[in-house]
Coordinates of C-alpha atoms in Angstrom, one line a residue:
X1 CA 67.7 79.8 117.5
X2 CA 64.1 80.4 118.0
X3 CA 61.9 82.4 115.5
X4 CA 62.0 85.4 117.4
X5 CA 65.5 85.1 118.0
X6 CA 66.0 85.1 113.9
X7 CA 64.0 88.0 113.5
X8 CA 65.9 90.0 115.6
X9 CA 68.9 88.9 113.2
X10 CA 67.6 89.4 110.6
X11 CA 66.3 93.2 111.3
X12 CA 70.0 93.7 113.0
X13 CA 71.4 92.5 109.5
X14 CA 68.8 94.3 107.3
X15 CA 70.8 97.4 110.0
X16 CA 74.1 96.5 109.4
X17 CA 73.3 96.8 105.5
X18 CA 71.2 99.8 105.7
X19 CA 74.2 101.8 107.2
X20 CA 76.8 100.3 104.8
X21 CA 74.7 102.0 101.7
X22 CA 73.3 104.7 103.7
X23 CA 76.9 106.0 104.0
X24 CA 77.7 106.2 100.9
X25 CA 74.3 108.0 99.8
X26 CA 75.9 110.5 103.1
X27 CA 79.1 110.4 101.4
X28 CA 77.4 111.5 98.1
X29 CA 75.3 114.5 99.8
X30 CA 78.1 115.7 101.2
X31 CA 79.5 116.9 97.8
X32 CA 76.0 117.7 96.7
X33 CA 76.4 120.2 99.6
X34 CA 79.3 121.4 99.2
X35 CA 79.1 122.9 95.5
X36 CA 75.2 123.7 96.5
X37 CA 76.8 126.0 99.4
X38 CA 79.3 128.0 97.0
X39 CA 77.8 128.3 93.8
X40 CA 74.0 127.7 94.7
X41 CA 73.3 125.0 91.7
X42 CA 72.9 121.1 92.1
X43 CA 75.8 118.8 90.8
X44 CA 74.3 116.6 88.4
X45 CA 77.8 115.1 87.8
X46 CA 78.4 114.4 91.5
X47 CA 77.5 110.4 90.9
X48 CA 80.2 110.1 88.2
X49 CA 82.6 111.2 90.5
X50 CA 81.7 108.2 92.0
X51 CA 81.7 106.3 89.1
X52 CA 85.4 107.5 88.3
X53 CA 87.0 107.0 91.9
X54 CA 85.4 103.7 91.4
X55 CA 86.8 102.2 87.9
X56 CA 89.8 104.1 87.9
X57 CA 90.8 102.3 91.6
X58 CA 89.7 99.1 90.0
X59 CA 92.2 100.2 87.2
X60 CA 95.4 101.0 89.5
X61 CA 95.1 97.9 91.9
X62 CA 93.9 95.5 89.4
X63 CA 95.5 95.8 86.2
X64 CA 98.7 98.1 87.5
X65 CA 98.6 95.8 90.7
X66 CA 99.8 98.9 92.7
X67 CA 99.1 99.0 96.5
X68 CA 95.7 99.5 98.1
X69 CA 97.5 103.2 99.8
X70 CA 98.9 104.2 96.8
X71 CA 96.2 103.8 94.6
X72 CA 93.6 105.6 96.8
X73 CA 95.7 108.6 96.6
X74 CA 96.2 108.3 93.0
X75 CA 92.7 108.0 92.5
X76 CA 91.4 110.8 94.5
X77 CA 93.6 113.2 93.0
X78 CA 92.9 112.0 89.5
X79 CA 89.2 112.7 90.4
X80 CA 89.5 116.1 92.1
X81 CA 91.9 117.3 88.9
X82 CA 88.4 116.3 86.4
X83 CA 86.5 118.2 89.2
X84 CA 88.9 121.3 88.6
X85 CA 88.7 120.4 84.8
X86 CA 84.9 120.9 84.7
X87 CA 84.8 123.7 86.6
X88 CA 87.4 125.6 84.8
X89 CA 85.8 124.2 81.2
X90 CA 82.1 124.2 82.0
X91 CA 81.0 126.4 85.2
X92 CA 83.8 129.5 85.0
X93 CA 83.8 130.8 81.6
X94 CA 80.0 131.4 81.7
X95 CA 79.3 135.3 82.9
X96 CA 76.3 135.9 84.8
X97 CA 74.4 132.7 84.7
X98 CA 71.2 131.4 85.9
X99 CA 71.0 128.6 88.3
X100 CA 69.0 126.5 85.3
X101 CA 71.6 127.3 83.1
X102 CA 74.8 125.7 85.3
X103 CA 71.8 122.5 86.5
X104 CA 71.9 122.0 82.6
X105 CA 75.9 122.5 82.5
X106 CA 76.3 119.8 85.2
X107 CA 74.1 117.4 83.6
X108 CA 75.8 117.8 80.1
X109 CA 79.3 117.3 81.8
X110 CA 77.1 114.4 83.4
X111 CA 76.7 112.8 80.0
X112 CA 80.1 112.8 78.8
X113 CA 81.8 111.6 81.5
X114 CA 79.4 109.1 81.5
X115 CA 80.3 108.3 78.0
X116 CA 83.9 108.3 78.7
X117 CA 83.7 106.4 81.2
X118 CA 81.8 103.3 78.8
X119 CA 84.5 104.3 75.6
X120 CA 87.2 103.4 78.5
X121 CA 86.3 100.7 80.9
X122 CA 84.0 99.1 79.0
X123 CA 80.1 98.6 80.0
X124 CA 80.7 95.8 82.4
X125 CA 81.2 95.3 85.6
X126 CA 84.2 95.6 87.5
X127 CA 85.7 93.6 90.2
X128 CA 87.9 95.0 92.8
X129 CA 89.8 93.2 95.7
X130 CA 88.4 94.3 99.3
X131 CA 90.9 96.1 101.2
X132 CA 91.4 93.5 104.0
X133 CA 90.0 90.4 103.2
X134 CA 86.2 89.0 102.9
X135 CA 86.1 86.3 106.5
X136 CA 83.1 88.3 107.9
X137 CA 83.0 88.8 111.5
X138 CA 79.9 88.0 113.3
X139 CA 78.0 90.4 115.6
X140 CA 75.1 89.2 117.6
X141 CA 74.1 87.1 114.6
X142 CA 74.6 89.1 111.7
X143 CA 77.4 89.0 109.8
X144 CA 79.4 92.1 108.9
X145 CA 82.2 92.6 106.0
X146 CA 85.8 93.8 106.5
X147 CA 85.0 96.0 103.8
X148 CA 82.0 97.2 105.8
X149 CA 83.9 98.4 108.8
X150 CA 86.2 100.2 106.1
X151 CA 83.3 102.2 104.7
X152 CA 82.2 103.0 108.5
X153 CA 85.7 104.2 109.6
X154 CA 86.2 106.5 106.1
X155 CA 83.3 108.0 106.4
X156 CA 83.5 109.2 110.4
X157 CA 87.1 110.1 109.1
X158 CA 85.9 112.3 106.0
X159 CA 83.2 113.5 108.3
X160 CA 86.1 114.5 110.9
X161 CA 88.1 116.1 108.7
X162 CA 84.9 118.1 107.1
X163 CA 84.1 119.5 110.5
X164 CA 87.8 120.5 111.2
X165 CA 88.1 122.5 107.8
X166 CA 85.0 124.2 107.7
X167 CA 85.1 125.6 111.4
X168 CA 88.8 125.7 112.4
X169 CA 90.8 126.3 108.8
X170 CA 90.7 130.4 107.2
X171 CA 90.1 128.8 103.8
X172 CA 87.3 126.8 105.3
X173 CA 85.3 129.7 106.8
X174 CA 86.1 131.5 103.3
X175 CA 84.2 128.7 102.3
X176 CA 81.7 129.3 104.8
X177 CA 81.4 132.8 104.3
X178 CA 80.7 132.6 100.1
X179 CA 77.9 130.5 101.3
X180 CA 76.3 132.5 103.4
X181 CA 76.8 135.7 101.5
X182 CA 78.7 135.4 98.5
X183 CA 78.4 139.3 97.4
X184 CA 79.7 140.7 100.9
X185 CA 82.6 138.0 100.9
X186 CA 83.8 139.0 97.4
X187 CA 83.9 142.9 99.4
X188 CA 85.6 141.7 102.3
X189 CA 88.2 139.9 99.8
X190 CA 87.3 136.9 99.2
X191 CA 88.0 135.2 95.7
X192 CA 84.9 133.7 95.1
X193 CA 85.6 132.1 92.1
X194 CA 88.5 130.2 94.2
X195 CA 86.0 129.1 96.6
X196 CA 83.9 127.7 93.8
X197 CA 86.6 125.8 92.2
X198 CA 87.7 124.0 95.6
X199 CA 84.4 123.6 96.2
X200 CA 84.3 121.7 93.0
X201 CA 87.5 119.5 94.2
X202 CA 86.7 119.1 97.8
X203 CA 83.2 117.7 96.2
X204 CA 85.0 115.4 93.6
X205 CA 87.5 114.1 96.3
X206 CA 84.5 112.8 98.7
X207 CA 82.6 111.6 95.6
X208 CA 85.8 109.2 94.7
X209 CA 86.7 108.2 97.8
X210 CA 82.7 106.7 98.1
X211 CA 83.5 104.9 94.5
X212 CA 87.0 103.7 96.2
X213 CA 85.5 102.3 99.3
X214 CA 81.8 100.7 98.1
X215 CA 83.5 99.1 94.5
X216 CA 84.4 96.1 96.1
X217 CA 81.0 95.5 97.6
X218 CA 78.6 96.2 94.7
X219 CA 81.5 96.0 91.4
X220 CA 81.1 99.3 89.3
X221 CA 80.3 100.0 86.2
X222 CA 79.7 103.6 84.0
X223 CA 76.3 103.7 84.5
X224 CA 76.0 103.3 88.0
X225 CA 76.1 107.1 88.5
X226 CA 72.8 108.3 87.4
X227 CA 71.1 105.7 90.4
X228 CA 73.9 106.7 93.4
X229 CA 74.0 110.6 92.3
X230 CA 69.9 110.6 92.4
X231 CA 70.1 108.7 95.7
X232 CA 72.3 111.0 97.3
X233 CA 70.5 114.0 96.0
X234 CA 67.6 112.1 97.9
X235 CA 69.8 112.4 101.3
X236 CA 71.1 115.8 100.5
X237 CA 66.8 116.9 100.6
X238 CA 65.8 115.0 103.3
X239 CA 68.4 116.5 105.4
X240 CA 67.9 120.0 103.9
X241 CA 70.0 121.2 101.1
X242 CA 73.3 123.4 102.5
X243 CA 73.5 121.0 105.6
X244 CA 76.0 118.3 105.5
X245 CA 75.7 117.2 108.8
X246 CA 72.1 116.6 108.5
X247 CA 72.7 115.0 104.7
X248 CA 74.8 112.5 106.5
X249 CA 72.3 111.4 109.3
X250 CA 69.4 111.7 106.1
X251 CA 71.5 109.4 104.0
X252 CA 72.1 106.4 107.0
X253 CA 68.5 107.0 107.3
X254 CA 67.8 106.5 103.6
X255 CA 70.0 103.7 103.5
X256 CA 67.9 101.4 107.0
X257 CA 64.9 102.7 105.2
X258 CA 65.8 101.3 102.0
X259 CA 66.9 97.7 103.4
X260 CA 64.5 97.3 105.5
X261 CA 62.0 97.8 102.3
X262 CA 63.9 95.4 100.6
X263 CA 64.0 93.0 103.0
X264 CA 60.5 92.5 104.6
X265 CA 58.9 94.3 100.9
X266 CA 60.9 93.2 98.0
X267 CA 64.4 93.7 96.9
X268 CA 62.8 95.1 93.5
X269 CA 61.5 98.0 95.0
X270 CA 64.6 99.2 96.7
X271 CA 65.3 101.6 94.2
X272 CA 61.9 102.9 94.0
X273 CA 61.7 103.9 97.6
X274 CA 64.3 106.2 97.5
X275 CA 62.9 107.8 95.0
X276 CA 59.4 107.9 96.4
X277 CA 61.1 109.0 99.7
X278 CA 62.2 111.8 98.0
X279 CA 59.0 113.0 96.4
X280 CA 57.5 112.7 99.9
X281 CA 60.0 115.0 101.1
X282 CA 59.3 117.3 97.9
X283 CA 55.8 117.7 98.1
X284 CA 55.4 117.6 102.3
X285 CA 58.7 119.2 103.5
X286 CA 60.6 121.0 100.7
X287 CA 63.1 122.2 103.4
X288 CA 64.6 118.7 104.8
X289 CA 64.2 116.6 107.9
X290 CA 66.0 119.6 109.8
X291 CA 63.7 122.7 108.9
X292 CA 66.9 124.3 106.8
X293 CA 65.8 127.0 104.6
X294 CA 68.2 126.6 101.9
X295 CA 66.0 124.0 99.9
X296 CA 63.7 126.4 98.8
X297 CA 66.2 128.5 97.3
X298 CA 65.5 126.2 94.5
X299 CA 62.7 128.1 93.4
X300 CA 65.3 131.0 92.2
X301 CA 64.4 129.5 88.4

């Protein structure tokens, strides 16, 4: 293999890599989305759905030894019941709020999960099995995990699925329809509080199944959260706030972005240039990537 011949590896790994974290960040806008669009606030909490779909797979397959199946559905339900718990606790009893007031509801319920989380697992990191073995395959060079094409074909799935509910299900356009106008919805019906609360579970049930499907790759531990619920906030931005679609094609884009800075930069800035992404983003093109209007409803407080 020459040198140009490597390089292209290594840019086609640096790819392959790229997409694998970028689809989780996707993964993690999507629920950012999803409450965004029914209640109009930003899910500080969304991460540690992660982190709990996560540690508490690790728990079922690991320690319980149950199947891979079984345990993902255990799992995802367990999540989407603390996403019902926190809207029914935290988000419903308050009457008239402001938008600042349910951000600083979310990050609160943020906190203690968090600290739940470290009272029960522990503050290391966790080990899970990969779903299918770790032999990678190779493609043009590059190697790519088992547990990699996994995470590709659960996220085009959950993406699948996201489309079908919105556009051809009644409760989906209900959905659809709180978002868009949540006072003329209520007249024409609508229980808006429902929405909101399946927003809520909907948005817990993606953020566990990204925990389920990237723990094996990275481990997890209970303060991984804050860094993957910040990074999919990041997507959910760039690809304009209400717009899922375009969170999903701004968090693979994160994710190439982010490896590639890693790789040819330094892998101790990968962090950073989410974060500096985002501030870009911010300060030049509040809006998103895909000129959606619904960012700058953030200015309500």
């Amino acid at each position: 293999m020459n040198h140009t011949d490597g390089a292209v590896v290594d840019v086609l790994q640096f790819l392959i890599i790229g997409i694998q974290r970028g689809t989780i960040y996707a993964m993690v806008a999507m629920g950012f989305n999803m409450i965004y669009n029914a209640t109009g606030i930003i899910n500080f909490a969304q991460g540690e759905f992660v982190v709990l779909g996560g540690l508490m797979m690790v728990t079922l397959t690991m320690a319980f030894h149950l199947p891979i199946a079984f345990a993902f559905l255990l799992t995802v339900i367990f999540v989407m019941i603390v996403g019902i718990l926190m809207e029914r606790l935290t988000i419903n009893p308050v009457k008239q709020p402001t938008v600042l007031q349910l951000i600083i509801i979310t990050i609160a319920v943020s906190i203690i999960i968090k600290g739940a989380a470290m009272c029960f697992w522990g503050k290391g990191s966790h080990y899970m099995l990969h779903f299918s073995g770790t032999v990678p395959f190779d493609f043009f060079g590059a190697t790519i995990m088992p547990q990699t094409l996994w995470i590709f074909a659960i996220m085009l799935f959950v993406v699948a699925a996201y489309i079908i509910f919105f556009n051809y299900t009644m409760t989906g356009k209900c959905m659809r329809a709180c978002a868009i106008n949540r006072d003329a919805a209520r007249l024409s019906g609508i229980n808006d509080r429902k929405m909101v609360m399946l927003s809520f579970v909907l948005s817990a049930g993606i953020g566990a199944i990204a925990g389920i499907i990237i723990t094996p790759i990275i481990q997890m531990d209970y303060a991984r959260g804050a860094m993957l619920g910040l990074k999919g906030f990041g997507a959910a931005v760039l690809g304009g706030l209400g717009n899922s679609m375009g969170a999903v094609v701004a968090g693979v884009l994160l994710g190439i972005l982010e490896a590639l800075g890693g790789g040819y930069v330094s892998s101790h800035y990968m962090d950073a240039i989410a974060l500096i992404i985002l501030l870009v983003v911010l300060f030049v093109r509040p809006s998103g990537i895909f000129g959606s209007s619904a960012a700058m409803r953030l200015k309500e407080f």
